PDB file of C-alpha atoms in Angstrom:
ATOM      1  CA  UNK A   1      39.900  -2.505  -6.680  1.00  0.00           C
ATOM      2  CA  UNK A   2      39.238  -4.979  -9.264  1.00  0.00           C
ATOM      3  CA  UNK A   3      36.447  -3.860 -11.784  1.00  0.00           C
ATOM      4  CA  UNK A   4      36.276  -7.001 -14.211  1.00  0.00           C
ATOM      5  CA  UNK A   5      32.863  -8.298 -14.975  1.00  0.00           C
ATOM      6  CA  UNK A   6      31.773 -11.705 -15.021  1.00  0.00           C
ATOM      7  CA  UNK A   7      31.368 -13.034 -18.589  1.00  0.00           C
ATOM      8  CA  UNK A   8      27.600 -14.649 -18.580  1.00  0.00           C
ATOM      9  CA  UNK A   9      27.376 -17.646 -20.614  1.00  0.00           C
ATOM     10  CA  UNK A  10      24.312 -19.952 -21.524  1.00  0.00           C
ATOM     11  CA  UNK A  11      24.052 -23.711 -21.372  1.00  0.00           C
ATOM     12  CA  UNK A  12      21.889 -25.877 -23.905  1.00  0.00           C
ATOM     13  CA  UNK A  13      19.772 -26.939 -20.716  1.00  0.00           C
ATOM     14  CA  UNK A  14      19.560 -23.094 -19.945  1.00  0.00           C
ATOM     15  CA  UNK A  15      18.149 -22.472 -23.646  1.00  0.00           C
ATOM     16  CA  UNK A  16      15.851 -25.320 -23.335  1.00  0.00           C
ATOM     17  CA  UNK A  17      14.298 -24.216 -19.989  1.00  0.00           C
ATOM     18  CA  UNK A  18      14.013 -20.829 -21.184  1.00  0.00           C
ATOM     19  CA  UNK A  19      12.037 -21.952 -24.048  1.00  0.00           C
ATOM     20  CA  UNK A  20       9.980 -24.521 -21.833  1.00  0.00           C
ATOM     21  CA  UNK A  21       9.405 -21.419 -19.299  1.00  0.00           C
ATOM     22  CA  UNK A  22       8.201 -19.237 -22.723  1.00  0.00           C
ATOM     23  CA  UNK A  23       5.800 -21.805 -23.524  1.00  0.00           C
ATOM     24  CA  UNK A  24       4.198 -22.359 -20.311  1.00  0.00           C
ATOM     25  CA  UNK A  25       3.669 -18.466 -19.662  1.00  0.00           C
ATOM     26  CA  UNK A  26       2.231 -18.487 -23.293  1.00  0.00           C
ATOM     27  CA  UNK A  27      -0.606 -20.332 -21.869  1.00  0.00           C
ATOM     28  CA  UNK A  28      -1.424 -17.756 -19.634  1.00  0.00           C
ATOM     29  CA  UNK A  29      -0.308 -14.505 -20.735  1.00  0.00           C
ATOM     30  CA  UNK A  30       0.227 -14.737 -24.570  1.00  0.00           C
ATOM     31  CA  UNK A  31       3.503 -14.934 -26.659  1.00  0.00           C
ATOM     32  CA  UNK A  32       4.051 -11.417 -26.725  1.00  0.00           C
ATOM     33  CA  UNK A  33       4.108 -10.787 -23.150  1.00  0.00           C
ATOM     34  CA  UNK A  34       5.660 -14.052 -22.425  1.00  0.00           C
ATOM     35  CA  UNK A  35       8.554 -12.997 -24.893  1.00  0.00           C
ATOM     36  CA  UNK A  36       8.762  -9.523 -23.075  1.00  0.00           C
ATOM     37  CA  UNK A  37       9.030 -10.883 -19.348  1.00  0.00           C
ATOM     38  CA  UNK A  38      11.741 -13.607 -20.825  1.00  0.00           C
ATOM     39  CA  UNK A  39      13.759 -10.928 -22.152  1.00  0.00           C
ATOM     40  CA  UNK A  40      13.544  -8.836 -18.869  1.00  0.00           C
ATOM     41  CA  UNK A  41      14.467 -12.064 -17.174  1.00  0.00           C
ATOM     42  CA  UNK A  42      17.794 -12.791 -19.485  1.00  0.00           C
ATOM     43  CA  UNK A  43      18.654  -8.850 -19.086  1.00  0.00           C
ATOM     44  CA  UNK A  44      18.113  -8.907 -14.999  1.00  0.00           C
ATOM     45  CA  UNK A  45      20.204 -11.863 -14.756  1.00  0.00           C
ATOM     46  CA  UNK A  46      23.634 -10.772 -17.183  1.00  0.00           C
ATOM     47  CA  UNK A  47      23.238  -7.775 -15.300  1.00  0.00           C
ATOM     48  CA  UNK A  48      23.287  -9.193 -11.852  1.00  0.00           C
ATOM     49  CA  UNK A  49      25.906 -11.741 -12.280  1.00  0.00           C
ATOM     50  CA  UNK A  50      28.215  -9.637 -14.722  1.00  0.00           C
ATOM     51  CA  UNK A  51      28.498  -7.413 -11.836  1.00  0.00           C
ATOM     52  CA  UNK A  52      28.700  -9.403  -8.646  1.00  0.00           C
ATOM     53  CA  UNK A  53      27.938 -13.124  -8.812  1.00  0.00           C
ATOM     54  CA  UNK A  54      29.400 -14.235  -5.656  1.00  0.00           C
ATOM     55  CA  UNK A  55      26.732 -12.227  -3.812  1.00  0.00           C
ATOM     56  CA  UNK A  56      24.117 -15.008  -4.695  1.00  0.00           C
ATOM     57  CA  UNK A  57      23.540 -18.145  -2.225  1.00  0.00           C
ATOM     58  CA  UNK A  58      23.963 -21.420  -3.077  1.00  0.00           C
ATOM     59  CA  UNK A  59      20.289 -22.983  -4.345  1.00  0.00           C
ATOM     60  CA  UNK A  60      19.077 -24.000  -1.063  1.00  0.00           C
ATOM     61  CA  UNK A  61      16.786 -27.174  -2.420  1.00  0.00           C
ATOM     62  CA  UNK A  62      20.322 -28.545  -3.959  1.00  0.00           C
ATOM     63  CA  UNK A  63      22.144 -28.092  -1.182  1.00  0.00           C
ATOM     64  CA  UNK A  64      20.206 -30.322   1.001  1.00  0.00           C
ATOM     65  CA  UNK A  65      21.190 -32.966  -1.547  1.00  0.00           C
ATOM     66  CA  UNK A  66      25.079 -32.154  -1.238  1.00  0.00           C
ATOM     67  CA  UNK A  67      25.306 -30.159  -4.165  1.00  0.00           C
ATOM     68  CA  UNK A  68      26.894 -26.800  -3.492  1.00  0.00           C
ATOM     69  CA  UNK A  69      28.184 -25.653  -6.764  1.00  0.00           C
ATOM     70  CA  UNK A  70      24.809 -23.914  -8.308  1.00  0.00           C
ATOM     71  CA  UNK A  71      23.923 -20.720  -7.189  1.00  0.00           C
ATOM     72  CA  UNK A  72      20.506 -19.016  -7.566  1.00  0.00           C
ATOM     73  CA  UNK A  73      19.322 -15.655  -8.403  1.00  0.00           C
ATOM     74  CA  UNK A  74      15.624 -14.916  -7.861  1.00  0.00           C
ATOM     75  CA  UNK A  75      14.124 -12.133  -9.762  1.00  0.00           C
ATOM     76  CA  UNK A  76      10.328 -11.659  -9.522  1.00  0.00           C
ATOM     77  CA  UNK A  77       8.519 -14.872 -10.190  1.00  0.00           C
ATOM     78  CA  UNK A  78      11.521 -16.537 -11.427  1.00  0.00           C
ATOM     79  CA  UNK A  79      14.723 -18.044 -10.390  1.00  0.00           C
ATOM     80  CA  UNK A  80      18.055 -18.602 -12.276  1.00  0.00           C
ATOM     81  CA  UNK A  81      20.588 -21.340 -11.636  1.00  0.00           C
ATOM     82  CA  UNK A  82      23.900 -20.924 -12.281  1.00  0.00           C
ATOM     83  CA  UNK A  83      27.561 -22.203 -11.626  1.00  0.00           C
ATOM     84  CA  UNK A  84      30.473 -19.703 -11.083  1.00  0.00           C
ATOM     85  CA  UNK A  85      33.871 -20.570 -12.464  1.00  0.00           C
ATOM     86  CA  UNK A  86      35.794 -17.864 -10.621  1.00  0.00           C
ATOM     87  CA  UNK A  87      39.140 -18.839 -12.173  1.00  0.00           C
ATOM     88  CA  UNK A  88      37.928 -17.733 -15.486  1.00  0.00           C
ATOM     89  CA  UNK A  89      35.484 -14.788 -14.393  1.00  0.00           C
ATOM     90  CA  UNK A  90      32.416 -16.767 -15.937  1.00  0.00           C
ATOM     91  CA  UNK A  91      29.267 -17.307 -14.833  1.00  0.00           C
ATOM     92  CA  UNK A  92      27.625 -20.442 -16.523  1.00  0.00           C
ATOM     93  CA  UNK A  93      23.714 -20.240 -16.535  1.00  0.00           C
ATOM     94  CA  UNK A  94      22.107 -23.623 -16.286  1.00  0.00           C
ATOM     95  CA  UNK A  95      18.703 -23.027 -15.555  1.00  0.00           C
ATOM     96  CA  UNK A  96      15.671 -20.673 -15.774  1.00  0.00           C
ATOM     97  CA  UNK A  97      12.644 -21.493 -14.201  1.00  0.00           C
ATOM     98  CA  UNK A  98       9.572 -20.292 -12.218  1.00  0.00           C
ATOM     99  CA  UNK A  99      10.156 -19.813  -8.748  1.00  0.00           C
ATOM    100  CA  UNK A 100       7.813 -22.680  -7.253  1.00  0.00           C
ATOM    101  CA  UNK A 101       9.523 -24.902  -9.864  1.00  0.00           C
ATOM    102  CA  UNK A 102      11.855 -27.708  -8.086  1.00  0.00           C
ATOM    103  CA  UNK A 103      15.445 -27.460  -8.684  1.00  0.00           C
ATOM    104  CA  UNK A 104      15.669 -31.067  -7.684  1.00  0.00           C
ATOM    105  CA  UNK A 105      13.303 -32.187 -10.334  1.00  0.00           C
ATOM    106  CA  UNK A 106      14.976 -30.135 -13.092  1.00  0.00           C
ATOM    107  CA  UNK A 107      18.338 -31.890 -11.900  1.00  0.00           C
ATOM    108  CA  UNK A 108      16.893 -35.062 -12.217  1.00  0.00           C
ATOM    109  CA  UNK A 109      15.168 -34.348 -15.513  1.00  0.00           C
ATOM    110  CA  UNK A 110      18.293 -32.713 -17.271  1.00  0.00           C
ATOM    111  CA  UNK A 111      20.955 -34.331 -15.925  1.00  0.00           C
ATOM    112  CA  UNK A 112      20.500 -37.550 -14.320  1.00  0.00           C
ATOM    113  CA  UNK A 113      17.691 -38.885 -16.946  1.00  0.00           C
ATOM    114  CA  UNK A 114      19.539 -37.179 -20.016  1.00  0.00           C
ATOM    115  CA  UNK A 115      20.583 -39.611 -22.559  1.00  0.00           C
ATOM    116  CA  UNK A 116      24.215 -40.095 -22.671  1.00  0.00           C
TER     117      UNK A 116
END
């Protein structure tokens, strides 16, 4: 039985999207609660991905575009996009967002429109 845990890494874009998510939540619930929810989201994500990242499906929104290497973890009102590198046993968190937010739009904003 393989008990190796998957290493969870955060990309620059995931850090930016987490900051944006916290700022958005600040408007409605305040800084303290927004930060607490963000911490809970990060800890839950790390736990889920470290134990069995292959259990999570390909992101349906991106799959419709033919992009099949982004998986999605849903936690409460939030979704986390990640890519899995099975050869290195690493999960790369690509973005953290509200569940109703568009993964397609995020991809356009941060990948296609990103300055080179």
